[in-house]
Coordinates of C-alpha atoms and ligand atoms in Angstrom, one line a residue:
M1 CA -15.8 11.3 -18.2
K2 CA -13.6 8.7 -19.1
I3 CA -10.4 8.5 -17.2
L4 CA -7.6 6.0 -17.7
V5 CA -5.9 4.8 -14.6
V6 CA -2.3 3.3 -15.3
N7 CA 0.0 1.5 -12.9
C8 CA 3.5 1.0 -14.4
G9 CA 6.2 -1.3 -13.4
S10 CA 9.2 -2.7 -14.8
S11 CA 7.7 -5.2 -17.6
S12 CA 4.1 -4.5 -16.8
I13 CA 1.3 -2.2 -17.3
K14 CA -1.9 -2.5 -15.5
Y15 CA -4.7 -0.3 -16.5
Q16 CA -8.2 0.5 -16.1
L17 CA -10.9 2.7 -17.9
F18 CA -13.6 4.2 -15.7
E19 CA -16.6 6.1 -16.5
M20 CA -16.6 9.1 -13.9
P21 CA -18.4 10.1 -11.6
E22 CA -20.2 6.8 -11.6
E23 CA -17.1 4.9 -11.3
K24 CA -18.0 2.2 -13.8
V25 CA -15.2 0.2 -14.9
L26 CA -15.2 0.1 -18.9
A27 CA -12.1 -1.9 -19.4
K28 CA -9.2 -3.1 -17.4
G29 CA -6.3 -5.3 -18.0
M30 CA -2.9 -5.8 -17.7
L31 CA 0.3 -6.2 -20.2
E32 CA 3.3 -8.1 -19.4
K33 CA 6.8 -8.9 -20.8
I34 CA 7.5 -5.4 -21.7
G35 CA 10.8 -5.1 -22.9
E36 CA 11.8 -8.9 -22.5
K37 CA 13.6 -11.0 -24.9
T38 CA 10.8 -13.3 -25.4
A39 CA 9.0 -13.8 -29.0
D40 CA 5.8 -12.7 -27.7
A41 CA 7.4 -9.7 -25.6
I42 CA 5.9 -6.1 -26.1
H43 CA 9.2 -3.9 -27.3
D44 CA 8.6 -1.2 -24.8
H45 CA 6.1 1.1 -22.5
H46 CA 5.3 3.3 -25.7
E47 CA 4.1 0.4 -27.7
G48 CA 2.5 -1.1 -24.5
M49 CA 0.7 2.1 -24.2
R50 CA -0.3 2.5 -27.8
R51 CA -1.9 -1.0 -27.7
I52 CA -4.2 -0.3 -24.8
L53 CA -5.4 3.1 -26.2
K54 CA -6.0 1.4 -29.4
D55 CA -9.7 1.0 -29.0
M56 CA -10.1 3.6 -26.6
H57 CA -11.5 7.3 -27.4
D58 CA -12.3 10.2 -25.6
I59 CA -10.2 10.1 -22.4
K60 CA -10.1 13.1 -20.5
A61 CA -7.5 12.4 -18.1
V62 CA -4.8 9.6 -17.3
G63 CA -4.2 9.1 -13.6
H64 CA -0.8 7.4 -12.5
R65 CA -0.1 5.5 -9.5
V66 CA 3.3 6.7 -8.6
V67 CA 5.0 5.5 -5.5
H68 CA 7.2 8.1 -4.0
G69 CA 6.3 11.7 -3.9
G70 CA 8.7 12.2 -1.1
E71 CA 7.7 15.6 0.8
Y72 CA 6.3 17.4 -1.7
F73 CA 2.8 16.0 -2.4
K74 CA 0.3 16.0 0.2
E75 CA -2.5 15.0 -2.7
S76 CA -2.7 14.1 -6.2
S77 CA -1.4 16.7 -8.7
I78 CA -1.8 17.5 -12.3
I79 CA 1.7 16.6 -14.0
D80 CA 4.0 19.4 -15.1
E81 CA 7.6 19.7 -15.7
K82 CA 8.4 20.5 -12.2
V83 CA 5.9 17.5 -11.0
L84 CA 8.1 15.3 -13.3
K85 CA 11.7 16.5 -11.9
I86 CA 10.3 15.6 -8.4
I87 CA 9.4 12.4 -9.5
E88 CA 12.8 11.9 -10.9
D89 CA 14.4 12.9 -7.8
Y90 CA 13.0 10.4 -5.7
A91 CA 13.8 7.6 -8.0
D92 CA 16.7 7.4 -5.9
L93 CA 14.4 6.2 -2.8
A94 CA 12.2 4.2 -4.8
P95 CA 14.6 2.5 -7.5
L96 CA 12.2 -0.4 -8.1
H97 CA 8.9 1.9 -8.8
N98 CA 9.7 5.6 -9.6
P99 CA 11.6 4.9 -12.7
H100 CA 9.0 2.9 -14.1
N101 CA 6.1 5.3 -13.3
L102 CA 8.2 7.9 -14.9
T103 CA 8.1 5.7 -18.0
G104 CA 4.5 5.4 -18.1
I105 CA 3.6 9.1 -17.6
K106 CA 6.2 9.8 -20.6
A107 CA 4.3 7.0 -22.6
A108 CA 1.0 8.2 -21.8
S109 CA 1.9 11.6 -22.4
Q110 CA 3.2 11.0 -25.8
A111 CA 0.2 9.0 -26.9
L112 CA -2.4 11.4 -25.7
P113 CA -0.4 14.7 -26.3
N114 CA -3.4 17.1 -25.3
V115 CA -4.8 14.9 -22.3
P116 CA -4.0 15.7 -18.6
Q117 CA -1.8 13.3 -17.0
V118 CA -2.4 13.2 -12.9
A119 CA 0.1 11.3 -10.4
S120 CA -1.5 10.0 -6.9
F121 CA 1.4 9.4 -4.7
D122 CA 1.5 6.2 -2.3
T123 CA 3.2 8.8 -0.1
A124 CA 0.9 11.6 0.1
F125 CA -1.8 10.6 2.8
H126 CA 1.1 10.2 5.1
Q127 CA 2.4 13.7 4.7
T128 CA 0.6 14.8 7.8
I129 CA 2.8 12.4 10.1
P130 CA 4.2 14.7 12.7
S131 CA 8.2 15.1 12.6
Y132 CA 8.7 12.9 16.0
A133 CA 6.9 10.0 14.5
Y134 CA 8.5 10.5 10.9
L135 CA 12.0 11.1 11.9
Y136 CA 14.4 8.3 12.8
A137 CA 17.1 8.7 15.8
I138 CA 20.2 8.9 13.4
P139 CA 22.2 12.1 12.9
Y140 CA 19.8 15.0 12.0
E141 CA 22.1 15.9 9.0
L142 CA 21.1 12.7 7.2
Y143 CA 17.4 13.9 7.2
E144 CA 18.5 17.5 6.3
K145 CA 21.1 16.2 3.6
Y146 CA 19.7 13.0 2.1
R147 CA 15.9 13.3 3.2
I148 CA 16.1 10.1 5.3
R149 CA 12.9 9.9 7.3
R150 CA 9.6 7.7 7.4
Y151 CA 7.5 8.4 4.4
G152 CA 5.0 5.5 4.3
F153 CA 3.1 3.7 1.6
H154 CA -0.3 2.4 0.5
G155 CA -1.5 5.9 1.3
T156 CA -4.4 5.9 -1.5
S157 CA -5.7 2.6 0.2
H158 CA -5.3 3.5 4.0
R159 CA -7.0 7.2 2.7
Y160 CA -9.8 5.6 1.2
V161 CA -10.8 3.0 3.7
A162 CA -10.7 5.4 6.7
R163 CA -12.8 7.7 4.7
R164 CA -15.1 4.9 3.9
A165 CA -15.3 3.5 7.5
A166 CA -16.2 7.0 8.7
E167 CA -19.1 7.1 6.1
L168 CA -20.3 3.6 7.0
E169 CA -20.6 4.7 10.4
N170 CA -22.6 7.9 9.4
K171 CA -19.5 10.0 10.8
G172 CA -17.9 13.0 9.2
K173 CA -14.4 12.1 7.8
Y174 CA -12.6 14.3 10.4
D175 CA -14.8 12.7 13.3
L176 CA -13.1 9.3 14.0
N177 CA -9.8 7.8 15.2
I178 CA -9.1 4.8 13.1
I179 CA -6.3 2.1 12.6
T180 CA -6.3 0.9 9.3
C181 CA -4.3 -2.4 8.3
H182 CA -3.7 -3.0 4.5
L183 CA -2.6 -6.5 4.3
G184 CA -1.8 -7.7 0.8
N185 CA 1.4 -8.6 -0.8
G186 CA 3.0 -5.8 1.1
C187 CA 1.4 -4.8 4.5
S188 CA 1.5 -1.7 6.4
I189 CA -0.8 -0.2 9.5
T190 CA -1.7 3.1 9.8
A191 CA -2.9 5.4 12.9
V192 CA -5.4 7.7 11.5
K193 CA -6.5 10.5 13.9
K194 CA -9.6 12.7 13.1
G195 CA -9.2 11.9 9.4
K196 CA -5.1 12.2 9.3
S197 CA -2.4 10.0 9.3
I198 CA -0.3 10.2 12.1
D199 CA 2.0 7.1 12.1
T200 CA 2.5 4.3 9.5
S201 CA 4.4 1.1 9.8
M202 CA 6.5 1.6 6.5
G203 CA 9.2 3.5 6.6
L204 CA 11.8 5.5 4.1
T205 CA 11.1 2.1 1.9
P206 CA 8.2 -0.5 2.1
L207 CA 10.8 -2.7 4.0
E208 CA 9.9 -1.5 7.3
G209 CA 6.9 -2.5 9.8
V210 CA 5.2 -5.8 9.9
V211 CA 5.8 -9.2 8.2
M212 CA 5.2 -9.3 4.4
G213 CA 4.8 -12.0 1.7
T214 CA 8.6 -11.7 1.0
R215 CA 9.6 -9.0 3.3
S216 CA 11.0 -9.1 6.7
G217 CA 9.5 -5.9 8.1
D218 CA 11.2 -4.5 11.3
I219 CA 14.6 -6.4 12.2
D220 CA 17.5 -5.3 14.3
P221 CA 19.5 -3.5 11.9
A222 CA 23.0 -5.4 13.4
I223 CA 21.6 -8.3 11.6
I224 CA 22.9 -6.6 8.3
F225 CA 26.0 -5.8 10.0
Y226 CA 26.5 -9.2 11.2
L227 CA 25.6 -11.0 7.5
A228 CA 28.0 -8.8 5.8
E229 CA 31.0 -8.8 8.3
R230 CA 30.6 -12.5 9.8
R231 CA 29.0 -14.1 6.7
G232 CA 30.4 -12.1 4.0
M233 CA 27.4 -11.3 2.2
K234 CA 27.3 -8.4 -0.1
I235 CA 24.8 -5.4 0.5
K236 CA 23.0 -6.2 -2.7
E237 CA 22.5 -9.5 -1.3
I238 CA 21.2 -8.8 1.9
N239 CA 18.8 -6.2 0.4
N240 CA 17.6 -9.0 -1.9
L241 CA 17.4 -11.6 1.2
L242 CA 15.3 -9.1 3.1
N243 CA 12.9 -7.9 0.2
K244 CA 12.4 -11.0 -1.8
K245 CA 13.3 -14.0 0.2
S246 CA 12.1 -13.1 3.9
G247 CA 8.7 -12.6 5.4
L248 CA 6.1 -15.6 5.1
L249 CA 8.1 -16.9 2.2
G250 CA 11.7 -17.0 4.0
F251 CA 10.2 -18.3 7.1
S252 CA 7.8 -20.9 6.3
G253 CA 9.9 -21.9 3.3
I254 CA 6.7 -22.8 1.6
S255 CA 5.3 -19.4 -0.3
N256 CA 4.6 -15.8 0.0
D257 CA 0.8 -16.7 -0.2
V258 CA -0.9 -17.0 2.8
R259 CA -3.3 -19.5 1.4
E260 CA -0.5 -21.8 0.7
V261 CA 1.1 -21.4 3.9
R262 CA -2.3 -21.9 5.8
K263 CA -2.6 -25.3 3.8
A264 CA 0.7 -26.5 4.9
A265 CA 0.3 -25.6 8.5
N266 CA -3.3 -27.4 8.4
K267 CA -1.0 -30.2 7.3
G268 CA 1.0 -29.9 10.4
N269 CA 4.1 -28.3 8.9
K270 CA 5.3 -26.4 12.1
R271 CA 7.4 -23.8 10.4
A272 CA 4.5 -23.0 8.4
E273 CA 2.1 -22.6 11.7
L274 CA 4.8 -20.4 13.2
A275 CA 5.3 -18.2 10.4
L276 CA 1.5 -17.5 10.5
D277 CA 1.8 -16.9 14.4
I278 CA 4.7 -14.4 13.8
F279 CA 2.7 -12.5 11.1
C280 CA -0.3 -12.0 13.1
Y281 CA 1.8 -11.1 16.6
R282 CA 3.6 -8.4 14.7
I283 CA 0.2 -6.8 13.6
K284 CA -1.3 -7.3 17.2
K285 CA 1.7 -5.3 18.5
Y286 CA 1.3 -2.5 15.8
I287 CA -2.4 -2.2 16.7
G288 CA -1.4 -1.9 20.4
A289 CA 0.9 0.7 19.7
Y290 CA -0.9 2.7 17.5
M291 CA -3.9 2.4 20.3
A292 CA -1.3 4.3 22.6
A293 CA -0.5 6.9 20.0
L294 CA -4.1 7.6 19.1
G295 CA -5.1 7.7 22.7
H296 CA -8.8 6.7 21.7
V297 CA -9.8 4.4 19.0
D298 CA -13.1 4.3 17.4
T299 CA -12.5 1.9 14.4
I300 CA -10.3 -1.0 13.2
V301 CA -10.4 -1.7 9.3
F302 CA -8.9 -4.8 7.4
T303 CA -8.4 -4.3 3.7
G304 CA -6.0 -5.9 1.0
G305 CA -6.0 -9.4 -0.3
I306 CA -5.2 -10.8 2.9
G307 CA -7.4 -8.4 5.2
E308 CA -10.5 -8.8 2.9
N309 CA -10.2 -12.6 3.0
A310 CA -8.3 -14.3 5.8
D311 CA -11.2 -14.5 8.2
R312 CA -9.0 -16.7 10.6
L313 CA -5.9 -14.3 10.4
R314 CA -8.3 -11.4 11.3
R315 CA -9.8 -13.5 14.3
E316 CA -6.1 -14.5 15.3
I317 CA -4.7 -10.8 15.2
L318 CA -7.5 -9.8 17.3
E319 CA -7.7 -12.3 19.8
G320 CA -7.2 -11.6 23.5
L321 CA -7.8 -7.8 23.2
E322 CA -11.3 -8.1 24.7
E323 CA -9.9 -5.7 27.5
L324 CA -8.6 -3.3 25.1
G325 CA -12.4 -3.2 23.9
I326 CA -12.0 -5.2 20.8
K327 CA -14.6 -8.0 20.1
L328 CA -15.2 -9.8 16.9
D329 CA -18.3 -11.5 15.9
K330 CA -17.1 -14.8 14.9
Q331 CA -20.0 -15.9 12.4
I332 CA -20.0 -12.5 10.8
N333 CA -15.9 -12.6 10.7
D334 CA -15.8 -16.1 9.3
K335 CA -18.3 -15.4 6.5
T336 CA -16.9 -12.0 5.3
H337 CA -14.8 -12.0 2.2
Q338 CA -14.1 -9.2 0.0
C339 CA -17.1 -7.5 1.0
E340 CA -18.0 -4.4 3.3
A341 CA -18.7 -5.9 6.6
L342 CA -19.1 -4.9 10.4
I343 CA -17.0 -7.8 12.0
S344 CA -17.2 -6.6 15.6
S345 CA -20.1 -7.7 17.8
P346 CA -22.5 -5.3 18.9
D347 CA -20.9 -5.0 22.7
S348 CA -17.5 -4.4 21.0
R349 CA -16.2 -0.7 22.1
I350 CA -14.1 -0.4 19.1
K351 CA -15.9 -1.5 15.8
V352 CA -14.0 -3.5 13.4
W353 CA -14.8 -3.4 9.6
V354 CA -13.6 -5.1 6.6
I355 CA -13.5 -2.5 3.6
P356 CA -12.6 -3.9 0.2
T357 CA -9.6 -1.2 -1.2
D358 CA -9.9 -0.1 -4.7
E359 CA -6.8 2.1 -5.1
E360 CA -7.7 2.5 -9.2
A361 CA -11.1 4.0 -8.5
R362 CA -9.6 6.5 -5.8
I363 CA -6.8 7.6 -8.5
A364 CA -9.8 7.8 -11.0
H365 CA -11.8 10.1 -8.4
D366 CA -8.8 12.2 -7.7
A367 CA -8.0 12.8 -11.2
Y368 CA -11.9 13.4 -11.7
L369 CA -11.9 16.0 -9.3
L370 CA -8.7 17.9 -10.7
M371 CA -10.5 18.0 -14.0
E372 CA -14.0 18.9 -12.8
P373 CA -12.9 22.9 -12.4
L374 CA -11.5 22.9 -16.0
Ligands
LIG401 P1 -1.0 -6.6 -3.8 O1 -0.6 -5.9 -2.2 O2 0.1 -7.0 -4.7 O3 -2.1 -5.7 -4.2 P2 -3.5 -8.4 -2.8 O4 -4.3 -7.1 -2.1 O5 -4.0 -8.7 -4.0 O6 -2.0 -7.9 -3.0 O7 -3.0 -9.4 -1.8 C1 -2.3 -10.8 -2.5 C2 -2.4 -11.6 -1.4 O8 -3.8 -11.8 -0.5 C3 -2.2 -13.1 -1.7 O9 -0.7 -13.5 -1.6 C4 -2.7 -14.0 -0.6 O10 -1.8 -14.0 0.6 C5 -4.0 -13.2 0.0 N1 -5.1 -13.6 -0.3 C6 -5.7 -13.5 -1.5 N2 -7.1 -14.3 -1.5 C7 -7.1 -14.9 -0.2 C8 -7.8 -15.7 0.4 N3 -9.1 -16.1 -0.4 N4 -7.7 -16.0 1.6 C9 -6.2 -15.9 2.1 N5 -5.5 -14.8 1.9 C10 -6.1 -14.6 0.7

């Protein structure tokens, strides 16, 4: 069964065509410059979708990555009018993503009118987080009225690597307590108790939590008032500063890419070195917090571009945690890049895995399961 997976951004469409259930990738690519003013630009997402589908036949379902599903979706769902309306309603909380995800859904439904469309939500896996962990200590009416709460993101990735870790350890998916670290351009950490997310570092939006490529992660909210009142910055500017100009980029002044920051640090750039120290320290703190939240931890998993590749950062994050039961096998850790590997030493009480994530394949898998009974 052929399933197309689509991830629509403001001016791009990323796609992969899968043969399911084998998860064989038949085609993949990315269209850029959609709706831009350059000579080689693609007019709009509808034209983009037509180009993608030109040489594709027999597609049985289209799976869409949708960032925000709010409190409505605990799993992937076949898209109908009601689902569309909810995605639209949450555009307010995910203005950079949901509107473009919707455009992608509309373009794909128009190009393939009789093919079911499926939405996989970044927020869905985190819908099991208990209220004491998802509510902020602000007036309760703000939750009731505006649904301001922790939602969490990267759910498809956290769920997959947690399930896969259990499989690799020959355990059932509800047997283990796991801390999953998704470290890519965006970074988030999740506490998974017996297969269910019970807390995660990202919040109402992907800005909260650990330090990221260009996002600050947790800060004292009073910094915002200080910048607005004392420095005269506009709210829009501060938003841009915290989302686009902070994190590794903002601190190092070099790049949002860990590799570039590491290169500079190796050449003696102190701020680059400090940026990496802050990055690791903040992840270490979340791991410690989630060890307490879980009470007992069996496994830690690293995934995402940084988690799968940056062996030295993994080492630095877990350094000094031997007394908490975490001991890396340095040789295996340093050799592990973009492949599944157990990187803890045999006498480590907590197992540490690197597990490459594959969000597109998970979306295809969910769409396939939803199509199967038909
Ligand atoms: P996204 O979150 O957009 O899916 P990725 O998971 O692909 O991003 O992560 C991208 C980041 O991974 C890059 O910015 C870079 O910092 C890091 N990365 C990729 N390859 C390596 C590598 N070989 N060593 C260290 N870091 C890497």
